[in-house]
GROMACS .gro file of N, CA and C in nm:
model
  513
    1UNK      N    1   1.538  -0.783  -0.861
    1UNK     CA    2   1.591  -0.655  -0.896
    1UNK      C    3   1.733  -0.647  -0.840
    2UNK      N    4   1.828  -0.654  -0.924
    2UNK     CA    5   1.967  -0.651  -0.882
    2UNK      C    6   2.001  -0.515  -0.820
    3UNK      N    7   2.087  -0.518  -0.720
    3UNK     CA    8   2.137  -0.396  -0.661
    3UNK      C    9   2.048  -0.337  -0.552
    4UNK      N   10   1.935  -0.397  -0.525
    4UNK     CA   11   1.850  -0.344  -0.419
    4UNK      C   12   1.891  -0.406  -0.288
    5UNK      N   13   1.893  -0.325  -0.183
    5UNK     CA   14   1.939  -0.375  -0.054
    5UNK      C   15   1.821  -0.418   0.032
    6UNK      N   16   1.840  -0.520   0.116
    6UNK     CA   17   1.733  -0.562   0.205
    6UNK      C   18   1.717  -0.464   0.320
    7UNK      N   19   1.610  -0.481   0.394
    7UNK     CA   20   1.587  -0.397   0.510
    7UNK      C   21   1.456  -0.323   0.498
    8UNK      N   22   1.427  -0.235   0.596
    8UNK     CA   23   1.302  -0.163   0.591
    8UNK      C   24   1.298  -0.070   0.470
    9UNK      N   25   1.179  -0.050   0.419
    9UNK     CA   26   1.163   0.037   0.304
    9UNK      C   27   1.144   0.179   0.353
   10UNK      N   28   1.230   0.267   0.312
   10UNK     CA   29   1.221   0.408   0.349
   10UNK      C   30   1.209   0.490   0.223
   11UNK      N   31   1.122   0.587   0.226
   11UNK     CA   32   1.101   0.670   0.109
   11UNK      C   33   1.093   0.815   0.152
   12UNK      N   34   1.199   0.891   0.133
   12UNK     CA   35   1.197   1.034   0.163
   12UNK      C   36   1.200   1.108   0.030
   13UNK      N   37   1.087   1.165  -0.006
   13UNK     CA   38   1.077   1.234  -0.133
   13UNK      C   39   1.097   1.382  -0.113
   14UNK      N   40   1.114   1.454  -0.223
   14UNK     CA   41   1.134   1.597  -0.218
   14UNK      C   42   1.010   1.669  -0.266
   15UNK      N   43   0.980   1.781  -0.202
   15UNK     CA   44   0.868   1.863  -0.243
   15UNK      C   45   0.901   1.939  -0.371
   16UNK      N   46   0.804   2.013  -0.422
   16UNK     CA   47   0.823   2.088  -0.547
   16UNK      C   48   0.937   2.187  -0.538
   17UNK      N   49   0.963   2.238  -0.418
   17UNK     CA   50   1.070   2.337  -0.403
   17UNK      C   51   1.207   2.272  -0.396
   18UNK      N   52   1.212   2.138  -0.395
   18UNK     CA   53   1.339   2.068  -0.383
   18UNK      C   54   1.378   2.044  -0.239
   19UNK      N   55   1.297   2.089  -0.145
   19UNK     CA   56   1.324   2.070  -0.003
   19UNK      C   57   1.265   1.936   0.040
   20UNK      N   58   1.342   1.855   0.115
   20UNK     CA   59   1.288   1.726   0.157
   20UNK      C   60   1.160   1.743   0.238
   21UNK      N   61   1.062   1.657   0.211
   21UNK     CA   62   0.940   1.657   0.291
   21UNK      C   63   0.975   1.605   0.429
   22UNK      N   64   0.906   1.656   0.530
   22UNK     CA   65   0.941   1.621   0.667
   22UNK      C   66   0.919   1.474   0.697
   23UNK      N   67   1.012   1.419   0.769
   23UNK     CA   68   1.007   1.282   0.819
   23UNK      C   69   1.006   1.177   0.709
   24UNK      N   70   1.043   1.061   0.749
   24UNK     CA   71   1.054   0.946   0.660
   24UNK      C   72   0.926   0.863   0.670
   25UNK      N   73   0.883   0.809   0.557
   25UNK     CA   74   0.773   0.712   0.556
   25UNK      C   75   0.836   0.575   0.543
   26UNK      N   76   0.799   0.484   0.632
   26UNK     CA   77   0.864   0.354   0.641
   26UNK      C   78   0.760   0.244   0.661
   27UNK      N   79   0.782   0.131   0.595
   27UNK     CA   80   0.698   0.013   0.618
   27UNK      C   81   0.767  -0.076   0.720
   28UNK      N   82   0.688  -0.125   0.816
   28UNK     CA   83   0.740  -0.215   0.918
   28UNK      C   84   0.644  -0.333   0.934
   29UNK      N   85   0.693  -0.445   0.984
   29UNK     CA   86   0.604  -0.559   1.008
   29UNK      C   87   0.499  -0.528   1.114
   30UNK      N   88   0.387  -0.595   1.106
   30UNK     CA   89   0.288  -0.590   1.213
   30UNK      C   90   0.341  -0.680   1.324
   31UNK      N   91   0.346  -0.628   1.446
   31UNK     CA   92   0.399  -0.703   1.560
   31UNK      C   93   0.300  -0.696   1.677
   32UNK      N   94   0.328  -0.773   1.780
   32UNK     CA   95   0.246  -0.766   1.902
   32UNK      C   96   0.251  -0.626   1.961
   33UNK      N   97   0.363  -0.558   1.945
   33UNK     CA   98   0.379  -0.424   2.002
   33UNK      C   99   0.298  -0.317   1.928
   34UNK      N  100   0.274  -0.334   1.798
   34UNK     CA  101   0.200  -0.231   1.725
   34UNK      C  102   0.061  -0.276   1.680
   35UNK      N  103   0.020  -0.396   1.720
   35UNK     CA  104  -0.108  -0.450   1.677
   35UNK      C  105  -0.226  -0.362   1.718
   36UNK      N  106  -0.232  -0.319   1.844
   36UNK     CA  107  -0.344  -0.237   1.888
   36UNK      C  108  -0.351  -0.106   1.811
   37UNK      N  109  -0.237  -0.044   1.787
   37UNK     CA  110  -0.235   0.081   1.710
   37UNK      C  111  -0.281   0.056   1.567
   38UNK      N  112  -0.242  -0.057   1.510
   38UNK     CA  113  -0.286  -0.093   1.375
   38UNK      C  114  -0.437  -0.111   1.370
   39UNK      N  115  -0.492  -0.179   1.469
   39UNK     CA  116  -0.636  -0.203   1.473
   39UNK      C  117  -0.716  -0.075   1.498
   40UNK      N  118  -0.653   0.024   1.559
   40UNK     CA  119  -0.721   0.151   1.589
   40UNK      C  120  -0.726   0.246   1.469
   41UNK      N  121  -0.652   0.218   1.363
   41UNK     CA  122  -0.652   0.306   1.246
   41UNK      C  123  -0.789   0.307   1.180
   42UNK      N  124  -0.831   0.426   1.133
   42UNK     CA  125  -0.961   0.441   1.068
   42UNK      C  126  -0.950   0.537   0.951
   43UNK      N  127  -1.024   0.509   0.846
   43UNK     CA  128  -1.036   0.603   0.734
   43UNK      C  129  -1.149   0.700   0.766
   44UNK      N  130  -1.166   0.803   0.681
   44UNK     CA  131  -1.280   0.894   0.695
   44UNK      C  132  -1.409   0.814   0.684
   45UNK      N  133  -1.513   0.855   0.754
   45UNK     CA  134  -1.640   0.783   0.744
   45UNK      C  135  -1.689   0.764   0.600
   46UNK      N  136  -1.666   0.862   0.512
   46UNK     CA  137  -1.712   0.848   0.373
   46UNK      C  138  -1.627   0.750   0.292
   47UNK      N  139  -1.518   0.699   0.350
   47UNK     CA  140  -1.433   0.601   0.283
   47UNK      C  141  -1.455   0.458   0.336
   48UNK      N  142  -1.534   0.445   0.440
   48UNK     CA  143  -1.550   0.314   0.505
   48UNK      C  144  -1.604   0.206   0.412
   49UNK      N  145  -1.685   0.243   0.315
   49UNK     CA  146  -1.738   0.145   0.221
   49UNK      C  147  -1.638   0.098   0.118
   50UNK      N  148  -1.522   0.163   0.114
   50UNK     CA  149  -1.421   0.131   0.014
   50UNK      C  150  -1.305   0.048   0.067
   51UNK      N  151  -1.281   0.052   0.197
   51UNK     CA  152  -1.165  -0.017   0.256
   51UNK      C  153  -1.212  -0.102   0.374
   52UNK      N  154  -1.179  -0.230   0.371
   52UNK     CA  155  -1.215  -0.318   0.483
   52UNK      C  156  -1.138  -0.277   0.608
   53UNK      N  157  -1.196  -0.297   0.725
   53UNK     CA  158  -1.124  -0.268   0.849
   53UNK      C  159  -0.996  -0.352   0.858
   54UNK      N  160  -0.897  -0.299   0.927
   54UNK     CA  161  -0.770  -0.370   0.938
   54UNK      C  162  -0.783  -0.505   1.007
   55UNK      N  163  -0.878  -0.520   1.096
   55UNK     CA  164  -0.898  -0.650   1.161
   55UNK      C  165  -0.934  -0.755   1.055
   56UNK      N  166  -1.013  -0.718   0.957
   56UNK     CA  167  -1.049  -0.810   0.848
   56UNK      C  168  -0.925  -0.844   0.765
   57UNK      N  169  -0.846  -0.743   0.733
   57UNK     CA  170  -0.725  -0.765   0.653
   57UNK      C  171  -0.627  -0.857   0.725
   58UNK      N  172  -0.611  -0.837   0.855
   58UNK     CA  173  -0.520  -0.922   0.932
   58UNK      C  174  -0.573  -1.065   0.938
   59UNK      N  175  -0.704  -1.081   0.949
   59UNK     CA  176  -0.763  -1.215   0.949
   59UNK      C  177  -0.741  -1.283   0.814
   60UNK      N  178  -0.757  -1.209   0.705
   60UNK     CA  179  -0.733  -1.265   0.572
   60UNK      C  180  -0.587  -1.308   0.557
   61UNK      N  181  -0.496  -1.225   0.607
   61UNK     CA  182  -0.354  -1.260   0.599
   61UNK      C  183  -0.324  -1.385   0.681
   62UNK      N  184  -0.393  -1.402   0.791
   62UNK     CA  185  -0.372  -1.519   0.876
   62UNK      C  186  -0.410  -1.647   0.803
   63UNK      N  187  -0.520  -1.645   0.729
   63UNK     CA  188  -0.565  -1.767   0.661
   63UNK      C  189  -0.504  -1.784   0.522
   64UNK      N  190  -0.433  -1.684   0.475
   64UNK     CA  191  -0.362  -1.692   0.346
   64UNK      C  192  -0.213  -1.666   0.373
   65UNK      N  193  -0.136  -1.771   0.399
   65UNK     CA  194   0.003  -1.753   0.440
   65UNK      C  195   0.091  -1.682   0.337
   66UNK      N  196   0.049  -1.677   0.212
   66UNK     CA  197   0.128  -1.607   0.111
   66UNK      C  198   0.108  -1.455   0.118
   67UNK      N  199   0.010  -1.409   0.194
   67UNK     CA  200  -0.015  -1.266   0.210
   67UNK      C  201   0.085  -1.206   0.308
   68UNK      N  202   0.111  -1.078   0.293
   68UNK     CA  203   0.202  -1.009   0.384
   68UNK      C  204   0.141  -0.876   0.424
   69UNK      N  205   0.156  -0.842   0.550
   69UNK     CA  206   0.104  -0.716   0.603
   69UNK      C  207   0.219  -0.627   0.648
   70UNK      N  208   0.197  -0.499   0.639
   70UNK     CA  209   0.293  -0.401   0.689
   70UNK      C  210   0.215  -0.282   0.745
   71UNK      N  211   0.269  -0.222   0.850
   71UNK     CA  212   0.216  -0.095   0.897
   71UNK      C  213   0.301   0.015   0.837
   72UNK      N  214   0.241   0.130   0.823
   72UNK     CA  215   0.308   0.246   0.764
   72UNK      C  216   0.338   0.344   0.877
   73UNK      N  217   0.465   0.381   0.887
   73UNK     CA  218   0.507   0.480   0.987
   73UNK      C  219   0.548   0.608   0.915
   74UNK      N  220   0.508   0.720   0.973
   74UNK     CA  221   0.554   0.852   0.929
   74UNK      C  222   0.629   0.908   1.049
   75UNK      N  223   0.761   0.908   1.039
   75UNK     CA  224   0.839   0.941   1.157
   75UNK      C  225   0.812   0.835   1.263
   76UNK      N  226   0.774   0.877   1.382
   76UNK     CA  227   0.747   0.782   1.490
   76UNK      C  228   0.600   0.742   1.498
   77UNK      N  229   0.514   0.802   1.415
   77UNK     CA  230   0.370   0.774   1.419
   77UNK      C  231   0.332   0.658   1.328
   78UNK      N  232   0.251   0.566   1.379
   78UNK     CA  233   0.192   0.462   1.296
   78UNK      C  234   0.070   0.526   1.230
   79UNK      N  235   0.071   0.534   1.096
   79UNK     CA  236  -0.031   0.612   1.024
   79UNK      C  237  -0.114   0.531   0.926
   80UNK      N  238  -0.074   0.408   0.895
   80UNK     CA  239  -0.149   0.333   0.795
   80UNK      C  240  -0.114   0.186   0.793
   81UNK      N  241  -0.172   0.119   0.694
   81UNK     CA  242  -0.162  -0.026   0.684
   81UNK      C  243  -0.167  -0.065   0.537
   82UNK      N  244  -0.095  -0.172   0.503
   82UNK     CA  245  -0.099  -0.225   0.366
   82UNK      C  246  -0.094  -0.378   0.372
   83UNK      N  247  -0.169  -0.442   0.281
   83UNK     CA  248  -0.174  -0.587   0.268
   83UNK      C  249  -0.137  -0.623   0.126
   84UNK      N  250  -0.037  -0.708   0.110
   84UNK     CA  251   0.012  -0.754  -0.020
   84UNK      C  252  -0.025  -0.901  -0.039
   85UNK      N  253  -0.038  -0.941  -0.166
   85UNK     CA  254  -0.068  -1.080  -0.198
   85UNK      C  255  -0.019  -1.105  -0.340
   86UNK      N  256   0.035  -1.225  -0.369
   86UNK     CA  257   0.072  -1.255  -0.508
   86UNK      C  258  -0.052  -1.248  -0.598
   87UNK      N  259  -0.034  -1.205  -0.722
   87UNK     CA  260  -0.145  -1.202  -0.818
   87UNK      C  261  -0.202  -1.342  -0.833
   88UNK      N  262  -0.112  -1.440  -0.842
   88UNK     CA  263  -0.154  -1.579  -0.856
   88UNK      C  264  -0.078  -1.662  -0.753
   89UNK      N  265  -0.150  -1.733  -0.667
   89UNK     CA  266  -0.087  -1.812  -0.561
   89UNK      C  267   0.008  -1.913  -0.624
   90UNK      N  268   0.129  -1.920  -0.567
   90UNK     CA  269   0.230  -2.012  -0.618
   90UNK      C  270   0.304  -1.960  -0.740
   91UNK      N  271   0.269  -1.841  -0.788
   91UNK     CA  272   0.333  -1.783  -0.906
   91UNK      C  273   0.376  -1.639  -0.877
   92UNK      N  274   0.472  -1.619  -0.786
   92UNK     CA  275   0.514  -1.483  -0.754
   92UNK      C  276   0.572  -1.409  -0.874
   93UNK      N  277   0.614  -1.484  -0.976
   93UNK     CA  278   0.667  -1.422  -1.098
   93UNK      C  279   0.559  -1.346  -1.175
   94UNK      N  280   0.433  -1.367  -1.141
   94UNK     CA  281   0.322  -1.299  -1.208
   94UNK      C  282   0.293  -1.162  -1.147
   95UNK      N  283   0.369  -1.123  -1.047
   95UNK     CA  284   0.349  -0.994  -0.983
   95UNK      C  285   0.273  -1.006  -0.852
   96UNK      N  286   0.256  -0.894  -0.788
   96UNK     CA  287   0.186  -0.887  -0.660
   96UNK      C  288   0.074  -0.785  -0.665
   97UNK      N  289  -0.018  -0.800  -0.573
   97UNK     CA  290  -0.130  -0.707  -0.558
   97UNK      C  291  -0.116  -0.632  -0.426
   98UNK      N  292  -0.155  -0.508  -0.429
   98UNK     CA  293  -0.182  -0.436  -0.306
   98UNK      C  294  -0.331  -0.457  -0.283
   99UNK      N  295  -0.362  -0.545  -0.189
   99UNK     CA  296  -0.501  -0.582  -0.162
   99UNK      C  297  -0.569  -0.475  -0.077
  100UNK      N  298  -0.497  -0.422   0.020
  100UNK     CA  299  -0.549  -0.314   0.104
  100UNK      C  300  -0.441  -0.210   0.121
  101UNK      N  301  -0.483  -0.086   0.117
  101UNK     CA  302  -0.393   0.027   0.141
  101UNK      C  303  -0.477   0.134   0.209
  102UNK      N  304  -0.436   0.173   0.328
  102UNK     CA  305  -0.512   0.276   0.398
  102UNK      C  306  -0.420   0.364   0.481
  103UNK      N  307  -0.459   0.491   0.489
  103UNK     CA  308  -0.393   0.588   0.576
  103UNK      C  309  -0.502   0.641   0.669
  104UNK      N  310  -0.473   0.644   0.798
  104UNK     CA  311  -0.569   0.691   0.896
  104UNK      C  312  -0.617   0.832   0.862
  105UNK      N  313  -0.744   0.858   0.889
  105UNK     CA  314  -0.806   0.987   0.854
  105UNK      C  315  -0.731   1.106   0.911
  106UNK      N  316  -0.666   1.090   1.025
  106UNK     CA  317  -0.593   1.202   1.087
  106UNK      C  318  -0.469   1.242   1.009
  107UNK      N  319  -0.422   1.154   0.919
  107UNK     CA  320  -0.298   1.180   0.847
  107UNK      C  321  -0.320   1.198   0.697
  108UNK      N  322  -0.444   1.202   0.655
  108UNK     CA  323  -0.473   1.221   0.513
  108UNK      C  324  -0.459   1.368   0.475
  109UNK      N  325  -0.435   1.393   0.347
  109UNK     CA  326  -0.425   1.530   0.297
  109UNK      C  327  -0.292   1.597   0.326
  110UNK      N  328  -0.191   1.520   0.365
  110UNK     CA  329  -0.061   1.576   0.401
  110UNK      C  330   0.052   1.523   0.312
  111UNK      N  331   0.016   1.446   0.209
  111UNK     CA  332   0.118   1.387   0.122
  111UNK      C  333   0.175   1.256   0.175
  112UNK      N  334   0.128   1.213   0.291
  112UNK     CA  335   0.179   1.090   0.351
  112UNK      C  336   0.135   0.969   0.270
  113UNK      N  337   0.012   0.967   0.224
  113UNK     CA  338  -0.038   0.855   0.144
  113UNK      C  339   0.043   0.835   0.018
  114UNK      N  340   0.076   0.944  -0.048
  114UNK     CA  341   0.157   0.937  -0.171
  114UNK      C  342   0.293   0.876  -0.141
  115UNK      N  343   0.355   0.922  -0.034
  115UNK     CA  344   0.487   0.869   0.002
  115UNK      C  345   0.477   0.725   0.052
  116UNK      N  346   0.369   0.693   0.121
  116UNK     CA  347   0.349   0.556   0.169
  116UNK      C  348   0.328   0.460   0.053
  117UNK      N  349   0.253   0.502  -0.048
  117UNK     CA  350   0.233   0.416  -0.165
  117UNK      C  351   0.365   0.394  -0.237
  118UNK      N  352   0.445   0.498  -0.250
  118UNK     CA  353   0.577   0.484  -0.313
  118UNK      C  354   0.662   0.385  -0.233
  119UNK      N  355   0.660   0.395  -0.100
  119UNK     CA  356   0.735   0.302  -0.015
  119UNK      C  357   0.683   0.160  -0.032
  120UNK      N  358   0.551   0.144  -0.043
  120UNK     CA  359   0.492   0.011  -0.061
  120UNK      C  360   0.535  -0.049  -0.194
  121UNK      N  361   0.535   0.031  -0.299
  121UNK     CA  362   0.577  -0.018  -0.431
  121UNK      C  363   0.725  -0.056  -0.430
  122UNK      N  364   0.806   0.027  -0.368
  122UNK     CA  365   0.949  -0.004  -0.358
  122UNK      C  366   0.971  -0.134  -0.280
  123UNK      N  367   0.899  -0.147  -0.168
  123UNK     CA  368   0.916  -0.265  -0.083
  123UNK      C  369   0.878  -0.393  -0.157
  124UNK      N  370   0.758  -0.397  -0.216
  124UNK     CA  371   0.712  -0.520  -0.279
  124UNK      C  372   0.796  -0.553  -0.401
  125UNK      N  373   0.839  -0.454  -0.477
  125UNK     CA  374   0.922  -0.485  -0.595
  125UNK      C  375   1.059  -0.536  -0.552
  126UNK      N  376   1.113  -0.483  -0.443
  126UNK     CA  377   1.244  -0.528  -0.394
  126UNK      C  378   1.234  -0.665  -0.327
  127UNK      N  379   1.140  -0.682  -0.237
  127UNK     CA  380   1.128  -0.806  -0.160
  127UNK      C  381   1.089  -0.925  -0.246
  128UNK      N  382   1.011  -0.900  -0.350
  128UNK     CA  383   0.959  -1.010  -0.432
  128UNK      C  384   1.014  -1.010  -0.574
  129UNK      N  385   1.112  -0.924  -0.598
  129UNK     CA  386   1.177  -0.919  -0.729
  129UNK      C  387   1.073  -0.913  -0.841
  130UNK      N  388   0.974  -0.828  -0.822
  130UNK     CA  389   0.868  -0.815  -0.921
  130UNK      C  390   0.871  -0.678  -0.986
  131UNK      N  391   0.834  -0.675  -1.112
  131UNK     CA  392   0.827  -0.550  -1.186
  131UNK      C  393   0.684  -0.502  -1.201
  132UNK      N  394   0.587  -0.581  -1.154
  132UNK     CA  395   0.446  -0.550  -1.175
  132UNK      C  396   0.370  -0.558  -1.043
  133UNK      N  397   0.292  -0.454  -1.016
  133UNK     CA  398   0.206  -0.451  -0.898
  133UNK      C  399   0.066  -0.410  -0.945
  134UNK      N  400  -0.033  -0.484  -0.899
  134UNK     CA  401  -0.171  -0.453  -0.934
  134UNK      C  402  -0.250  -0.416  -0.810
  135UNK      N  403  -0.361  -0.350  -0.832
  135UNK     CA  404  -0.457  -0.323  -0.726
  135UNK      C  405  -0.592  -0.303  -0.790
  136UNK      N  406  -0.695  -0.300  -0.709
  136UNK     CA  407  -0.828  -0.276  -0.762
  136UNK      C  408  -0.907  -0.192  -0.663
  137UNK      N  409  -1.012  -0.128  -0.715
  137UNK     CA  410  -1.097  -0.043  -0.633
  137UNK      C  411  -1.235  -0.035  -0.696
  138UNK      N  412  -1.332   0.005  -0.617
  138UNK     CA  413  -1.468   0.017  -0.667
  138UNK      C  414  -1.480   0.136  -0.761
  139UNK      N  415  -1.557   0.123  -0.868
  139UNK     CA  416  -1.568   0.230  -0.969
  139UNK      C  417  -1.612   0.364  -0.911
  140UNK      N  418  -1.696   0.363  -0.809
  140UNK     CA  419  -1.743   0.489  -0.752
  140UNK      C  420  -1.639   0.560  -0.665
  141UNK      N  421  -1.526   0.496  -0.642
  141UNK     CA  422  -1.419   0.558  -0.563
  141UNK      C  423  -1.329   0.639  -0.657
  142UNK      N  424  -1.379   0.753  -0.701
  142UNK     CA  425  -1.308   0.834  -0.800
  142UNK      C  426  -1.179   0.893  -0.743
  143UNK      N  427  -1.176   0.917  -0.613
  143UNK     CA  428  -1.052   0.968  -0.552
  143UNK      C  429  -0.940   0.865  -0.561
  144UNK      N  430  -0.975   0.737  -0.546
  144UNK     CA  431  -0.874   0.631  -0.556
  144UNK      C  432  -0.816   0.626  -0.697
  145UNK      N  433  -0.902   0.634  -0.798
  145UNK     CA  434  -0.853   0.630  -0.936
  145UNK      C  435  -0.753   0.744  -0.961
  146UNK      N  436  -0.787   0.862  -0.919
  146UNK     CA  437  -0.699   0.978  -0.938
  146UNK      C  438  -0.568   0.960  -0.861
  147UNK      N  439  -0.577   0.914  -0.737
  147UNK     CA  440  -0.459   0.892  -0.653
  147UNK      C  441  -0.364   0.791  -0.716
  148UNK      N  442  -0.418   0.678  -0.761
  148UNK     CA  443  -0.334   0.573  -0.818
  148UNK      C  444  -0.278   0.613  -0.954
  149UNK      N  445  -0.355   0.682  -1.034
  149UNK     CA  446  -0.303   0.731  -1.163
  149UNK      C  447  -0.185   0.826  -1.140
  150UNK      N  448  -0.199   0.915  -1.043
  150UNK     CA  449  -0.091   1.008  -1.012
  150UNK      C  450   0.036   0.936  -0.968
  151UNK      N  451   0.021   0.815  -0.913
  151UNK     CA  452   0.135   0.735  -0.868
  151UNK      C  453   0.194   0.650  -0.979
  152UNK      N  454   0.135   0.656  -1.099
  152UNK     CA  455   0.189   0.581  -1.212
  152UNK      C  456   0.115   0.454  -1.247
  153UNK      N  457   0.004   0.426  -1.180
  153UNK     CA  458  -0.077   0.309  -1.215
  153UNK      C  459  -0.153   0.338  -1.344
  154UNK      N  460  -0.173   0.233  -1.423
  154UNK     CA  461  -0.246   0.246  -1.549
  154UNK      C  462  -0.366   0.152  -1.547
  155UNK      N  463  -0.474   0.197  -1.611
  155UNK     CA  464  -0.593   0.112  -1.624
  155UNK      C  465  -0.558  -0.010  -1.709
  156UNK      N  466  -0.607  -0.125  -1.668
  156UNK     CA  467  -0.585  -0.248  -1.746
  156UNK      C  468  -0.703  -0.278  -1.836
  157UNK      N  469  -0.816  -0.214  -1.811
  157UNK     CA  470  -0.939  -0.247  -1.883
  157UNK      C  471  -1.011  -0.365  -1.821
  158UNK      N  472  -0.953  -0.425  -1.718
  158UNK     CA  473  -1.013  -0.541  -1.652
  158UNK      C  474  -1.100  -0.496  -1.535
  159UNK      N  475  -1.201  -0.575  -1.508
  159UNK     CA  476  -1.284  -0.558  -1.389
  159UNK      C  477  -1.285  -0.693  -1.319
  160UNK      N  478  -1.254  -0.694  -1.190
  160UNK     CA  479  -1.250  -0.817  -1.112
  160UNK      C  480  -1.342  -0.801  -0.991
  161UNK      N  481  -1.440  -0.888  -0.982
  161UNK     CA  482  -1.536  -0.884  -0.872
  161UNK      C  483  -1.596  -0.744  -0.856
  162UNK      N  484  -1.625  -0.681  -0.970
  162UNK     CA  485  -1.687  -0.549  -0.970
  162UNK      C  486  -1.591  -0.434  -0.946
  163UNK      N  487  -1.461  -0.462  -0.936
  163UNK     CA  488  -1.363  -0.357  -0.910
  163UNK      C  489  -1.274  -0.334  -1.031
  164UNK      N  490  -1.236  -0.208  -1.052
  164UNK     CA  491  -1.147  -0.169  -1.160
  164UNK      C  492  -1.005  -0.212  -1.123
  165UNK      N  493  -0.935  -0.275  -1.216
  165UNK     CA  494  -0.799  -0.322  -1.193
  165UNK      C  495  -0.702  -0.225  -1.259
  166UNK      N  496  -0.600  -0.185  -1.182
  166UNK     CA  497  -0.493  -0.100  -1.234
  166UNK      C  498  -0.360  -0.171  -1.212
  167UNK      N  499  -0.262  -0.135  -1.293
  167UNK     CA  500  -0.131  -0.200  -1.288
  167UNK      C  501  -0.021  -0.093  -1.288
  168UNK      N  502   0.080  -0.117  -1.205
  168UNK     CA  503   0.200  -0.033  -1.201
  168UNK      C  504   0.317  -0.121  -1.242
  169UNK      N  505   0.402  -0.067  -1.327
  169UNK     CA  506   0.521  -0.138  -1.372
  169UNK      C  507   0.643  -0.057  -1.331
  170UNK      N  508   0.745  -0.125  -1.281
  170UNK     CA  509   0.868  -0.056  -1.241
  170UNK      C  510   0.918   0.026  -1.358
  171UNK      N  511   0.942   0.155  -1.336
  171UNK     CA  512   0.990   0.240  -1.448
  171UNK      C  513   1.130   0.201  -1.493
   0.00000   0.00000   0.00000
């Protein structure tokens, strides 16, 4: 993507009134300094069956060197985690997947997840020069379908390992 600058991904969106939403949502690398906070993040108990714990995601990233992890910051608070992976190993031109995306239960319902997803899409499209991002979720996770549709993801009609696949294309 020509004209995009390197560096941390920051996404400050505006509310319906045109007033900036408070604080910046930013993706940062997982480091030794933020690892414990990352591992302490939890979704609501009713969401636990839909999102693997962050320790599992970090282990998967460790054994798959093409995977990338980021923590999500809202202002100075570490509030979430995201795991990216190429759609096809060795073929980054085929797009990337958001394999895991989670916002801690304490920060849900505040618009942070929406801004974090926007930051994640901006980051992966800029860092990997991709116009396509995919993700998948279990069919019974109706909140996820609604959330991702609102962010511009479209149903592909595909099901992978029992999960519905959606695709976002750079507008």
